[in-house]
């Protein structure tokens, strides 16, 4: 019997506003070679993921110091873990 699944499909990357900007193209190729990525979409995906993490961090920092959401240690630990996992475990390959 089939199992009902609720999958939310959403875009995992955002394309640049200026696709043929010379400095951005060179920077993208440099990152592809440095980190062993397959294509530009993977560069955009990492950039989008880091932007979401930074947005969540900014949201936490703008809250009042006594706000329960800011004081909630598990959420803060999750954000720090996510940032460290994303940045440092996927470092340069070789």
Tab-separated table of N, CA and C in Angstrom:
chain	number	residue	atom	x	y	z
A	1	UNK	N	0.846	-1.175	0.000
A	1	UNK	CA	0.000	0.000	0.000
A	1	UNK	C	0.895	1.242	0.000
A	2	UNK	N	0.647	2.194	-0.888
A	2	UNK	CA	1.504	3.385	-0.963
A	2	UNK	C	1.367	4.276	0.266
A	3	UNK	N	2.471	4.901	0.596
A	3	UNK	CA	2.508	5.803	1.740
A	3	UNK	C	2.345	7.228	1.232
A	4	UNK	N	1.459	7.975	1.856
A	4	UNK	CA	1.250	9.371	1.460
A	4	UNK	C	2.406	10.214	1.971
A	5	UNK	N	2.997	10.969	1.080
A	5	UNK	CA	4.117	11.823	1.462
A	5	UNK	C	3.806	13.255	1.087
A	6	UNK	N	4.229	14.128	1.932
A	6	UNK	CA	4.052	15.549	1.670
A	6	UNK	C	5.423	16.150	1.442
A	7	UNK	N	5.805	16.302	0.206
A	7	UNK	CA	7.093	16.882	-0.122
A	7	UNK	C	6.902	18.307	-0.571
A	8	UNK	N	7.671	19.188	-0.008
A	8	UNK	CA	7.637	20.582	-0.412
A	8	UNK	C	8.840	20.805	-1.318
A	9	UNK	N	8.582	21.022	-2.578
A	9	UNK	CA	9.659	21.250	-3.539
A	9	UNK	C	9.827	22.746	-3.723
A	10	UNK	N	11.006	23.229	-3.419
A	10	UNK	CA	11.284	24.642	-3.622
A	10	UNK	C	12.683	24.793	-4.178
A	11	UNK	N	12.926	25.909	-4.773
A	11	UNK	CA	14.207	26.168	-5.410
A	11	UNK	C	15.295	26.284	-4.346
A	12	UNK	N	16.436	25.679	-4.605
A	12	UNK	CA	17.510	25.662	-3.617
A	12	UNK	C	18.628	26.636	-3.957
A	13	UNK	N	18.448	27.435	-4.989
A	13	UNK	CA	19.472	28.400	-5.365
A	13	UNK	C	18.817	29.638	-5.967
A	14	UNK	N	19.574	30.715	-6.023
A	14	UNK	CA	19.115	31.961	-6.632
A	14	UNK	C	20.176	32.379	-7.639
A	15	UNK	N	19.753	32.631	-8.864
A	15	UNK	CA	20.707	33.041	-9.895
A	15	UNK	C	21.084	34.502	-9.699
A	16	UNK	N	22.271	34.900	-10.158
A	16	UNK	CA	22.695	36.293	-9.984
A	16	UNK	C	21.888	37.245	-10.859
A	17	UNK	N	21.781	38.482	-10.401
A	17	UNK	CA	21.040	39.492	-11.161
A	17	UNK	C	21.755	39.863	-12.449
A	18	UNK	N	23.076	39.904	-12.385
A	18	UNK	CA	23.880	40.219	-13.570
A	18	UNK	C	24.683	38.967	-13.937
A	19	UNK	N	24.163	38.149	-14.830
A	19	UNK	CA	24.803	36.857	-15.084
A	19	UNK	C	26.162	36.925	-15.775
A	20	UNK	N	26.472	38.008	-16.481
A	20	UNK	CA	27.722	38.052	-17.237
A	20	UNK	C	28.678	39.118	-16.738
A	21	UNK	N	28.647	39.401	-15.455
A	21	UNK	CA	29.583	40.350	-14.863
A	21	UNK	C	30.957	39.675	-14.758
A	22	UNK	N	31.974	40.325	-15.312
A	22	UNK	CA	33.284	39.703	-15.473
A	22	UNK	C	33.903	39.269	-14.142
A	23	UNK	N	33.885	40.147	-13.154
A	23	UNK	CA	34.523	39.813	-11.876
A	23	UNK	C	33.804	38.657	-11.178
A	24	UNK	N	32.487	38.612	-11.283
A	24	UNK	CA	31.723	37.541	-10.658
A	24	UNK	C	31.973	36.208	-11.360
A	25	UNK	N	32.106	36.242	-12.693
A	25	UNK	CA	32.397	35.015	-13.434
A	25	UNK	C	33.749	34.426	-13.035
A	26	UNK	N	34.761	35.276	-12.932
A	26	UNK	CA	36.088	34.801	-12.533
A	26	UNK	C	36.080	34.270	-11.103
A	27	UNK	N	35.371	34.962	-10.234
A	27	UNK	CA	35.291	34.526	-8.839
A	27	UNK	C	34.583	33.170	-8.743
A	28	UNK	N	33.518	32.993	-9.526
A	28	UNK	CA	32.796	31.723	-9.526
A	28	UNK	C	33.653	30.570	-10.015
A	29	UNK	N	34.409	30.797	-11.092
A	29	UNK	CA	35.294	29.747	-11.605
A	29	UNK	C	36.390	29.399	-10.605
A	30	UNK	N	36.886	30.412	-9.913
A	30	UNK	CA	37.915	30.183	-8.898
A	30	UNK	C	37.360	29.310	-7.771
A	31	UNK	N	36.138	29.607	-7.335
A	31	UNK	CA	35.522	28.811	-6.260
A	31	UNK	C	35.229	27.388	-6.719
A	32	UNK	N	34.803	27.230	-7.966
A	32	UNK	CA	34.529	25.888	-8.483
A	32	UNK	C	35.795	25.045	-8.432
A	33	UNK	N	36.915	25.619	-8.875
A	33	UNK	CA	38.176	24.886	-8.850
A	33	UNK	C	38.691	24.645	-7.446
A	34	UNK	N	38.535	25.632	-6.575
A	34	UNK	CA	39.069	25.535	-5.215
A	34	UNK	C	38.320	24.515	-4.373
A	35	UNK	N	36.994	24.490	-4.482
A	35	UNK	CA	36.183	23.621	-3.634
A	35	UNK	C	35.727	22.343	-4.339
A	36	UNK	N	36.092	22.161	-5.588
A	36	UNK	CA	35.739	20.936	-6.296
A	36	UNK	C	34.266	20.828	-6.627
A	37	UNK	N	33.624	21.942	-6.917
A	37	UNK	CA	32.209	21.920	-7.268
A	37	UNK	C	32.048	21.550	-8.740
A	38	UNK	N	30.857	21.075	-9.097
A	38	UNK	CA	30.640	20.624	-10.469
A	38	UNK	C	30.256	21.753	-11.414
A	39	UNK	N	29.448	22.693	-10.933
A	39	UNK	CA	28.958	23.740	-11.823
A	39	UNK	C	28.598	24.990	-11.025
A	40	UNK	N	28.164	26.023	-11.735
A	40	UNK	CA	27.833	27.300	-11.097
A	40	UNK	C	26.623	27.165	-10.169
A	41	UNK	N	25.722	26.258	-10.495
A	41	UNK	CA	24.534	26.088	-9.662
A	41	UNK	C	24.914	25.682	-8.242
A	42	UNK	N	25.948	24.886	-8.102
A	42	UNK	CA	26.403	24.504	-6.763
A	42	UNK	C	26.975	25.696	-6.016
A	43	UNK	N	27.637	26.609	-6.715
A	43	UNK	CA	28.127	27.841	-6.086
A	43	UNK	C	26.942	28.658	-5.601
A	44	UNK	N	25.929	28.787	-6.446
A	44	UNK	CA	24.748	29.571	-6.075
A	44	UNK	C	24.005	28.920	-4.912
A	45	UNK	N	23.978	27.577	-4.877
A	45	UNK	CA	23.288	26.863	-3.797
A	45	UNK	C	23.965	27.119	-2.455
A	46	UNK	N	25.292	27.069	-2.431
A	46	UNK	CA	26.029	27.328	-1.188
A	46	UNK	C	25.820	28.768	-0.749
A	47	UNK	N	25.869	29.689	-1.700
A	47	UNK	CA	25.665	31.101	-1.383
A	47	UNK	C	24.265	31.329	-0.807
A	48	UNK	N	23.265	30.664	-1.381
A	48	UNK	CA	21.885	30.793	-0.910
A	48	UNK	C	21.727	30.207	0.493
A	49	UNK	N	22.360	29.065	0.750
A	49	UNK	CA	22.293	28.435	2.070
A	49	UNK	C	22.920	29.326	3.133
A	50	UNK	N	24.089	29.882	2.827
A	50	UNK	CA	24.743	30.783	3.779
A	50	UNK	C	23.921	32.045	4.002
A	51	UNK	N	23.261	32.538	2.958
A	51	UNK	CA	22.415	33.725	3.107
A	51	UNK	C	21.244	33.442	4.049
A	52	UNK	N	20.657	32.231	3.952
A	52	UNK	CA	19.555	31.885	4.858
A	52	UNK	C	20.030	31.798	6.301
A	53	UNK	N	21.216	31.224	6.515
A	53	UNK	CA	21.756	31.111	7.873
A	53	UNK	C	22.052	32.493	8.433
A	54	UNK	N	22.653	33.358	7.619
A	54	UNK	CA	22.963	34.715	8.068
A	54	UNK	C	21.686	35.494	8.376
A	55	UNK	N	20.637	35.279	7.586
A	55	UNK	CA	19.362	35.954	7.830
A	55	UNK	C	18.771	35.520	9.172
A	56	UNK	N	18.849	34.226	9.470
A	56	UNK	CA	18.350	33.728	10.754
A	56	UNK	C	19.158	34.304	11.911
A	57	UNK	N	20.479	34.413	11.730
A	57	UNK	CA	21.335	34.980	12.780
A	57	UNK	C	21.006	36.449	13.008
A	58	UNK	N	20.806	37.201	11.929
A	58	UNK	CA	20.434	38.615	12.078
A	58	UNK	C	19.103	38.754	12.798
A	59	UNK	N	18.168	37.853	12.485
A	59	UNK	CA	16.876	37.883	13.163
A	59	UNK	C	17.003	37.651	14.653
A	60	UNK	N	17.870	36.711	15.043
A	60	UNK	CA	18.085	36.453	16.469
A	60	UNK	C	18.780	37.626	17.155
A	61	UNK	N	19.718	38.254	16.464
A	61	UNK	CA	20.456	39.359	17.078
A	61	UNK	C	19.604	40.613	17.248
A	62	UNK	N	18.585	40.788	16.422
A	62	UNK	CA	17.749	41.981	16.545
A	62	UNK	C	16.718	41.858	17.660
A	63	UNK	N	16.512	40.646	18.173
A	63	UNK	CA	15.562	40.472	19.272
A	63	UNK	C	16.129	41.066	20.555
A	64	UNK	N	15.233	41.405	21.475
A	64	UNK	CA	15.636	41.918	22.782
A	64	UNK	C	16.433	40.842	23.523
A	65	UNK	N	17.373	41.276	24.359
A	65	UNK	CA	18.227	40.318	25.067
A	65	UNK	C	17.441	39.407	26.001
A	66	UNK	N	16.312	39.854	26.493
A	66	UNK	CA	15.510	39.050	27.421
A	66	UNK	C	14.419	38.256	26.700
A	67	UNK	N	14.355	38.369	25.398
A	67	UNK	CA	13.336	37.656	24.625
A	67	UNK	C	13.560	36.145	24.749
A	68	UNK	N	12.507	35.383	25.039
A	68	UNK	CA	12.681	33.936	25.220
A	68	UNK	C	13.203	33.228	23.971
A	69	UNK	N	12.863	33.743	22.794
A	69	UNK	CA	13.367	33.110	21.574
A	69	UNK	C	14.876	33.267	21.456
A	70	UNK	N	15.391	34.418	21.900
A	70	UNK	CA	16.836	34.630	21.842
A	70	UNK	C	17.545	33.838	22.935
A	71	UNK	N	16.895	33.718	24.075
A	71	UNK	CA	17.501	32.993	25.188
A	71	UNK	C	17.444	31.481	25.008
A	72	UNK	N	16.591	31.041	24.141
A	72	UNK	CA	16.421	29.608	23.944
A	72	UNK	C	17.721	29.019	23.392
A	73	UNK	N	18.398	28.255	24.216
A	73	UNK	CA	19.745	27.773	23.876
A	73	UNK	C	19.740	26.796	22.706
A	74	UNK	N	18.703	25.995	22.597
A	74	UNK	CA	18.728	24.989	21.535
A	74	UNK	C	18.681	25.635	20.158
A	75	UNK	N	17.929	26.725	20.025
A	75	UNK	CA	17.861	27.393	18.727
A	75	UNK	C	19.205	28.035	18.400
A	76	UNK	N	19.828	28.650	19.380
A	76	UNK	CA	21.126	29.274	19.158
A	76	UNK	C	22.179	28.219	18.835
A	77	UNK	N	22.140	27.104	19.542
A	77	UNK	CA	23.087	26.029	19.251
A	77	UNK	C	22.870	25.481	17.854
A	78	UNK	N	21.609	25.363	17.451
A	78	UNK	CA	21.318	24.868	16.111
A	78	UNK	C	21.910	25.791	15.061
A	79	UNK	N	21.767	27.090	15.246
A	79	UNK	CA	22.273	28.047	14.272
A	79	UNK	C	23.793	27.983	14.180
A	80	UNK	N	24.456	27.914	15.318
A	80	UNK	CA	25.917	27.823	15.319
A	80	UNK	C	26.361	26.501	14.695
A	81	UNK	N	25.688	25.404	15.037
A	81	UNK	CA	26.034	24.112	14.466
A	81	UNK	C	25.855	24.129	12.958
A	82	UNK	N	24.748	24.692	12.503
A	82	UNK	CA	24.459	24.734	11.072
A	82	UNK	C	25.521	25.533	10.325
A	83	UNK	N	25.918	26.668	10.884
A	83	UNK	CA	26.935	27.494	10.243
A	83	UNK	C	28.274	26.756	10.198
A	84	UNK	N	28.678	26.168	11.319
A	84	UNK	CA	29.950	25.454	11.362
A	84	UNK	C	29.938	24.247	10.435
A	85	UNK	N	28.847	23.499	10.425
A	85	UNK	CA	28.747	22.324	9.569
A	85	UNK	C	28.809	22.720	8.101
A	86	UNK	N	28.079	23.764	7.740
A	86	UNK	CA	28.016	24.178	6.344
A	86	UNK	C	29.346	24.713	5.854
A	87	UNK	N	30.001	25.524	6.658
A	87	UNK	CA	31.219	26.184	6.207
A	87	UNK	C	32.438	25.283	6.341
A	88	UNK	N	32.618	24.663	7.492
A	88	UNK	CA	33.881	23.995	7.766
A	88	UNK	C	33.943	22.540	7.335
A	89	UNK	N	32.829	21.842	7.251
A	89	UNK	CA	32.914	20.451	6.823
A	89	UNK	C	32.958	20.332	5.314
A	90	UNK	N	32.597	21.368	4.615
A	90	UNK	CA	32.640	21.335	3.152
A	90	UNK	C	33.722	22.274	2.641
A	91	UNK	N	34.889	22.183	3.238
A	91	UNK	CA	36.008	23.051	2.876
A	91	UNK	C	36.633	22.648	1.549
A	92	UNK	N	37.772	23.251	1.227
A	92	UNK	CA	38.454	22.935	-0.029
A	92	UNK	C	38.847	21.462	-0.103
A	93	UNK	N	38.696	20.903	-1.275
A	93	UNK	CA	39.039	19.489	-1.480
A	93	UNK	C	40.353	19.409	-2.236
A	94	UNK	N	41.388	19.067	-1.520
A	94	UNK	CA	42.659	18.836	-2.174
A	94	UNK	C	43.403	20.074	-2.383
